[in-house]
mmCIF file of C-alpha atoms and ligand atoms in Angstrom:
data_model
loop_
_atom_site.group_PDB
_atom_site.id
_atom_site.type_symbol
_atom_site.label_atom_id
_atom_site.label_comp_id
_atom_site.label_asym_id
_atom_site.label_seq_id
_atom_site.Cartn_x
_atom_site.Cartn_y
_atom_site.Cartn_z
ATOM 1 C CA UNK A 56 -0.120 0.075 -0.114
ATOM 2 C CA UNK A 57 1.199 3.539 -0.910
ATOM 3 C CA UNK A 58 1.580 6.591 1.179
ATOM 4 C CA UNK A 59 -0.806 9.166 1.150
ATOM 5 C CA UNK A 60 -1.311 12.737 1.833
ATOM 6 C CA UNK A 61 -2.543 13.076 5.746
ATOM 7 C CA UNK A 62 -5.503 15.112 5.845
ATOM 8 C CA UNK A 63 -4.500 18.268 7.848
ATOM 9 C CA UNK A 64 -7.734 17.759 10.191
ATOM 10 C CA UNK A 65 -8.268 21.778 10.033
ATOM 11 C CA UNK A 66 -8.701 24.366 7.465
ATOM 12 C CA UNK A 67 -5.919 26.181 5.635
ATOM 13 C CA UNK A 68 -6.305 29.133 7.316
ATOM 14 C CA UNK A 69 -6.915 27.948 10.940
ATOM 15 C CA UNK A 70 -3.547 28.964 11.874
ATOM 16 C CA UNK A 71 -4.177 32.830 10.615
ATOM 17 C CA UNK A 72 -2.771 35.442 11.290
ATOM 18 C CA UNK A 73 0.283 33.593 12.448
ATOM 19 C CA UNK A 74 0.597 31.000 9.744
ATOM 20 C CA UNK A 75 -1.057 32.274 6.512
ATOM 21 C CA UNK A 76 -3.510 30.098 4.440
ATOM 22 C CA UNK A 77 -1.893 30.367 1.318
ATOM 23 C CA UNK A 78 1.384 29.207 2.548
ATOM 24 C CA UNK A 79 -0.242 26.468 4.305
ATOM 25 C CA UNK A 80 -2.424 25.416 1.209
ATOM 26 C CA UNK A 81 0.722 25.113 -1.076
ATOM 27 C CA UNK A 82 3.111 23.613 1.714
ATOM 28 C CA UNK A 83 0.075 20.709 2.222
ATOM 29 C CA UNK A 84 -1.233 20.151 -1.056
ATOM 30 C CA UNK A 85 2.077 20.769 -3.199
ATOM 31 C CA UNK A 86 5.197 20.198 -1.193
ATOM 32 C CA UNK A 87 4.236 17.658 1.217
ATOM 33 C CA UNK A 88 1.970 15.781 -1.705
ATOM 34 C CA UNK A 89 5.471 15.731 -3.959
ATOM 35 C CA UNK A 90 7.561 13.722 -1.043
ATOM 36 C CA UNK A 91 4.606 11.533 -1.141
ATOM 37 C CA UNK A 92 4.519 10.827 -4.618
ATOM 38 C CA UNK A 93 8.488 10.855 -4.881
ATOM 39 C CA UNK A 94 8.497 8.217 -2.052
ATOM 40 C CA UNK A 95 5.844 5.917 -3.700
ATOM 41 C CA UNK A 96 7.619 6.120 -7.173
ATOM 42 C CA UNK A 97 10.694 5.129 -5.117
ATOM 43 C CA UNK A 98 9.003 2.142 -3.189
ATOM 44 C CA UNK A 99 7.951 0.548 -6.362
ATOM 45 C CA UNK A 100 9.640 -3.036 -6.424
ATOM 46 C CA UNK A 101 11.066 -3.100 -3.079
ATOM 47 C CA UNK A 102 10.265 -5.837 -0.373
ATOM 48 C CA UNK A 103 7.004 -5.729 1.103
ATOM 49 C CA UNK A 104 8.680 -5.598 4.400
ATOM 50 C CA UNK A 105 9.905 -2.075 3.712
ATOM 51 C CA UNK A 106 6.855 -1.035 1.537
ATOM 52 C CA UNK A 107 4.363 -1.946 4.713
ATOM 53 C CA UNK A 108 6.709 0.414 7.056
ATOM 54 C CA UNK A 109 5.126 3.824 8.209
ATOM 55 C CA UNK A 110 7.389 6.471 6.979
ATOM 56 C CA UNK A 111 8.810 6.890 10.604
ATOM 57 C CA UNK A 112 9.588 3.328 10.451
ATOM 58 C CA UNK A 113 11.214 3.291 7.087
ATOM 59 C CA UNK A 114 13.576 6.163 7.983
ATOM 60 C CA UNK A 115 14.758 4.399 11.344
ATOM 61 C CA UNK A 116 15.747 1.529 8.863
ATOM 62 C CA UNK A 117 17.366 3.040 5.955
ATOM 63 C CA UNK A 118 20.484 0.661 5.936
ATOM 64 C CA UNK A 119 17.596 -2.103 4.686
ATOM 65 C CA UNK A 120 17.054 -0.193 1.955
ATOM 66 C CA UNK A 121 19.028 -0.927 -1.494
ATOM 67 C CA UNK A 122 21.869 1.675 -2.009
ATOM 68 C CA UNK A 123 20.319 2.931 -5.290
ATOM 69 C CA UNK A 124 16.922 3.879 -3.259
ATOM 70 C CA UNK A 125 18.551 4.863 -0.088
ATOM 71 C CA UNK A 126 19.259 8.578 -0.714
ATOM 72 C CA UNK A 127 15.546 9.134 -2.853
ATOM 73 C CA UNK A 128 13.867 7.431 0.100
ATOM 74 C CA UNK A 129 15.885 9.510 2.933
ATOM 75 C CA UNK A 130 14.753 12.513 1.270
ATOM 76 C CA UNK A 131 11.149 11.908 0.340
ATOM 77 C CA UNK A 132 9.969 9.334 2.963
ATOM 78 C CA UNK A 133 11.867 11.716 5.408
ATOM 79 C CA UNK A 134 10.030 14.749 3.906
ATOM 80 C CA UNK A 135 6.509 12.756 4.319
ATOM 81 C CA UNK A 136 7.224 11.640 7.690
ATOM 82 C CA UNK A 137 8.407 15.049 8.796
ATOM 83 C CA UNK A 138 5.738 17.201 7.295
ATOM 84 C CA UNK A 139 3.262 14.768 8.769
ATOM 85 C CA UNK A 140 4.561 15.148 12.164
ATOM 86 C CA UNK A 141 4.519 19.109 11.429
ATOM 87 C CA UNK A 142 0.752 19.598 10.709
ATOM 88 C CA UNK A 143 0.083 17.251 14.032
ATOM 89 C CA UNK A 144 2.202 19.725 15.982
ATOM 90 C CA UNK A 145 0.312 22.953 15.015
ATOM 91 C CA UNK A 146 -2.916 24.224 16.546
ATOM 92 C CA UNK A 147 -3.786 27.763 18.179
ATOM 93 C CA UNK A 148 -4.932 28.089 21.672
ATOM 94 C CA UNK A 149 -3.089 25.067 23.557
ATOM 95 C CA UNK A 150 -0.984 25.546 26.480
ATOM 96 C CA UNK A 151 1.903 23.754 27.747
ATOM 97 C CA UNK A 152 1.250 22.171 30.955
ATOM 98 C CA UNK A 153 1.501 18.918 33.013
ATOM 99 C CA UNK A 154 4.124 16.596 32.585
ATOM 100 C CA UNK A 155 5.755 17.926 29.727
ATOM 101 C CA UNK A 156 6.049 21.361 31.159
ATOM 102 C CA UNK A 157 7.620 19.899 34.323
ATOM 103 C CA UNK A 158 10.309 17.680 31.996
ATOM 104 C CA UNK A 159 11.086 20.831 29.803
ATOM 105 C CA UNK A 160 11.506 22.732 33.221
ATOM 106 C CA UNK A 161 13.808 19.923 34.621
ATOM 107 C CA UNK A 162 16.166 19.262 31.622
ATOM 108 C CA UNK A 163 16.247 23.027 29.973
ATOM 109 C CA UNK A 164 16.037 24.916 33.487
ATOM 110 C CA UNK A 165 12.843 26.824 32.207
ATOM 111 C CA UNK A 166 10.190 27.437 29.473
ATOM 112 C CA UNK A 167 11.968 30.372 28.466
ATOM 113 C CA UNK A 168 15.324 28.611 28.132
ATOM 114 C CA UNK A 169 13.999 26.062 25.963
ATOM 115 C CA UNK A 170 12.602 27.996 23.420
ATOM 116 C CA UNK A 171 15.800 30.504 23.349
ATOM 117 C CA UNK A 172 17.389 26.826 22.497
ATOM 118 C CA UNK A 173 15.119 25.943 20.028
ATOM 119 C CA UNK A 174 14.816 29.106 18.416
ATOM 120 C CA UNK A 175 18.796 29.093 17.836
ATOM 121 C CA UNK A 176 18.640 25.584 16.526
ATOM 122 C CA UNK A 177 16.091 26.705 13.881
ATOM 123 C CA UNK A 178 17.801 29.829 12.999
ATOM 124 C CA UNK A 179 21.598 28.700 12.777
ATOM 125 C CA UNK A 180 20.359 25.736 10.557
ATOM 126 C CA UNK A 181 22.040 26.482 7.452
ATOM 127 C CA UNK A 182 20.064 26.126 4.590
ATOM 128 C CA UNK A 183 17.137 24.036 4.392
ATOM 129 C CA UNK A 184 16.091 21.745 7.425
ATOM 130 C CA UNK A 185 14.285 21.568 10.525
ATOM 131 C CA UNK A 186 14.490 21.973 14.313
ATOM 132 C CA UNK A 187 13.166 19.100 16.913
ATOM 133 C CA UNK A 188 12.287 18.606 20.477
ATOM 134 C CA UNK A 189 13.268 15.021 20.809
ATOM 135 C CA UNK A 190 13.402 12.636 23.754
ATOM 136 C CA UNK A 191 16.156 10.576 24.081
ATOM 137 C CA UNK A 192 16.965 6.911 24.667
ATOM 138 C CA UNK A 193 18.003 8.228 28.044
ATOM 139 C CA UNK A 194 14.528 9.692 28.751
ATOM 140 C CA UNK A 195 15.781 13.198 28.554
ATOM 141 C CA UNK A 196 14.355 15.959 26.340
ATOM 142 C CA UNK A 197 16.722 17.599 23.825
ATOM 143 C CA UNK A 198 16.807 20.095 21.044
ATOM 144 C CA UNK A 199 18.458 19.111 17.848
ATOM 145 C CA UNK A 200 18.507 19.923 14.411
ATOM 146 C CA UNK A 201 18.625 18.287 10.894
ATOM 147 C CA UNK A 202 19.672 19.438 7.420
ATOM 148 C CA UNK A 203 17.210 18.935 4.121
ATOM 149 C CA UNK A 204 14.601 16.254 5.126
ATOM 150 C CA UNK A 205 16.430 14.448 7.705
ATOM 151 C CA UNK A 206 14.824 13.346 10.660
ATOM 152 C CA UNK A 207 16.286 12.199 14.425
ATOM 153 C CA UNK A 208 14.876 8.975 13.984
ATOM 154 C CA UNK A 209 17.592 8.406 11.309
ATOM 155 C CA UNK A 210 20.022 8.089 14.051
ATOM 156 C CA UNK A 211 23.184 9.879 14.643
ATOM 157 C CA UNK A 212 25.536 8.650 11.494
ATOM 158 C CA UNK A 213 22.914 9.943 9.032
ATOM 159 C CA UNK A 214 21.282 12.572 10.628
ATOM 160 C CA UNK A 215 23.954 13.794 13.018
ATOM 161 C CA UNK A 216 21.546 13.785 16.065
ATOM 162 C CA UNK A 217 19.105 11.049 17.376
ATOM 163 C CA UNK A 218 16.068 10.657 19.408
ATOM 164 C CA UNK A 219 12.064 10.139 19.245
ATOM 165 C CA UNK A 220 10.793 13.684 17.900
ATOM 166 C CA UNK A 221 7.902 15.301 19.646
ATOM 167 C CA UNK A 222 7.792 18.732 17.872
ATOM 168 C CA UNK A 223 9.483 19.572 14.584
ATOM 169 C CA UNK A 224 9.611 22.914 12.825
ATOM 170 C CA UNK A 225 10.135 23.477 9.075
ATOM 171 C CA UNK A 226 12.579 25.893 8.309
ATOM 172 C CA UNK A 227 12.718 25.297 4.456
ATOM 173 C CA UNK A 228 12.133 28.873 2.815
ATOM 174 C CA UNK A 229 8.982 27.152 1.141
ATOM 175 C CA UNK A 230 7.584 26.803 5.193
ATOM 176 C CA UNK A 231 7.834 30.971 5.423
ATOM 177 C CA UNK A 232 8.897 32.819 2.271
ATOM 178 C CA UNK A 233 5.382 34.030 1.170
ATOM 179 C CA UNK A 234 4.705 35.698 4.376
ATOM 180 C CA UNK A 235 7.873 36.284 6.138
ATOM 181 C CA UNK A 236 10.409 36.554 3.001
ATOM 182 C CA UNK A 237 13.693 36.327 4.434
ATOM 183 C CA UNK A 238 12.862 36.745 8.131
ATOM 184 C CA UNK A 239 13.251 33.280 9.450
ATOM 185 C CA UNK A 240 13.416 34.588 13.176
ATOM 186 C CA UNK A 241 10.087 36.224 12.821
ATOM 187 C CA UNK A 242 8.432 32.970 11.771
ATOM 188 C CA UNK A 243 10.054 31.115 14.358
ATOM 189 C CA UNK A 244 8.737 33.573 16.854
ATOM 190 C CA UNK A 245 5.276 33.027 15.376
ATOM 191 C CA UNK A 246 5.347 29.440 15.532
ATOM 192 C CA UNK A 247 5.186 29.604 19.353
ATOM 193 C CA UNK A 248 1.832 30.907 18.930
ATOM 194 C CA UNK A 249 0.376 27.734 17.076
ATOM 195 C CA UNK A 250 2.164 25.142 18.751
ATOM 196 C CA UNK A 251 -0.412 22.346 19.510
ATOM 197 C CA UNK A 252 1.084 21.598 22.828
ATOM 198 C CA UNK A 253 -1.567 18.888 23.676
ATOM 199 C CA UNK A 254 -0.246 16.771 20.773
ATOM 200 C CA UNK A 255 3.273 17.175 21.859
ATOM 201 C CA UNK A 256 2.405 16.138 25.665
ATOM 202 C CA UNK A 257 0.445 13.223 24.562
ATOM 203 C CA UNK A 258 3.194 12.226 22.161
ATOM 204 C CA UNK A 259 5.631 12.911 24.905
ATOM 205 C CA UNK A 260 3.793 10.503 27.436
ATOM 206 C CA UNK A 261 2.645 7.733 25.066
ATOM 207 C CA UNK A 262 6.342 7.575 23.147
ATOM 208 C CA UNK A 263 4.671 4.830 21.165
ATOM 209 C CA UNK A 264 4.074 5.701 17.304
ATOM 210 C CA UNK A 265 7.061 6.263 15.457
ATOM 211 C CA UNK A 266 5.635 9.488 13.439
ATOM 212 C CA UNK A 267 1.630 8.988 13.732
ATOM 213 C CA UNK A 268 1.554 9.513 9.994
ATOM 214 C CA UNK A 269 -0.919 8.058 7.875
ATOM 215 C CA UNK A 270 0.415 5.647 5.066
HETATM 216 FE FE1 FE2 B 696 7.936 21.762 4.246
#
């Protein structure tokens, strides 16, 4: 079964005025769709064991993919997994609270210190990539960033970092250029108004799904 573009679960204009409807529509229906299409094309002819994995599982197992398809699936199954998580992490009006807030204060010192570290990771990622809040194998929260469509699930040797991603911020220009042009720091600041803390907290407490993405 091929991957499909997941529904957002909210309207393209649901995050206005922070994230604009036009960017959301192009980002979801064009950019994310292209990653799905390219991944499906590359999955053709591969063993069922690989094809049946969700994108998060697949990018956790890049070494099992034939070398000639590894790069295209790293980029496109990676893009699919990353964006599927990104959409779920967005919602207006939620509050950071409970066990997740406690863990952030424990591991970063304060919520503001966490935000500052995340903003720095997002702002200093050169070129295209992502900033992440991850849960490490030791059960601690950490901020990391990846290039291109790499995901912490790919592991240190591939992505340069590791961990179970709880929250991701897309810092490709396609995510912000229409509204923010070159002002990536403004886009990053606006992100805090649309983080779906309820989703992040649920993911933190369950620690089960690889990516929550539809196939
Ligand atoms: Fe994107």
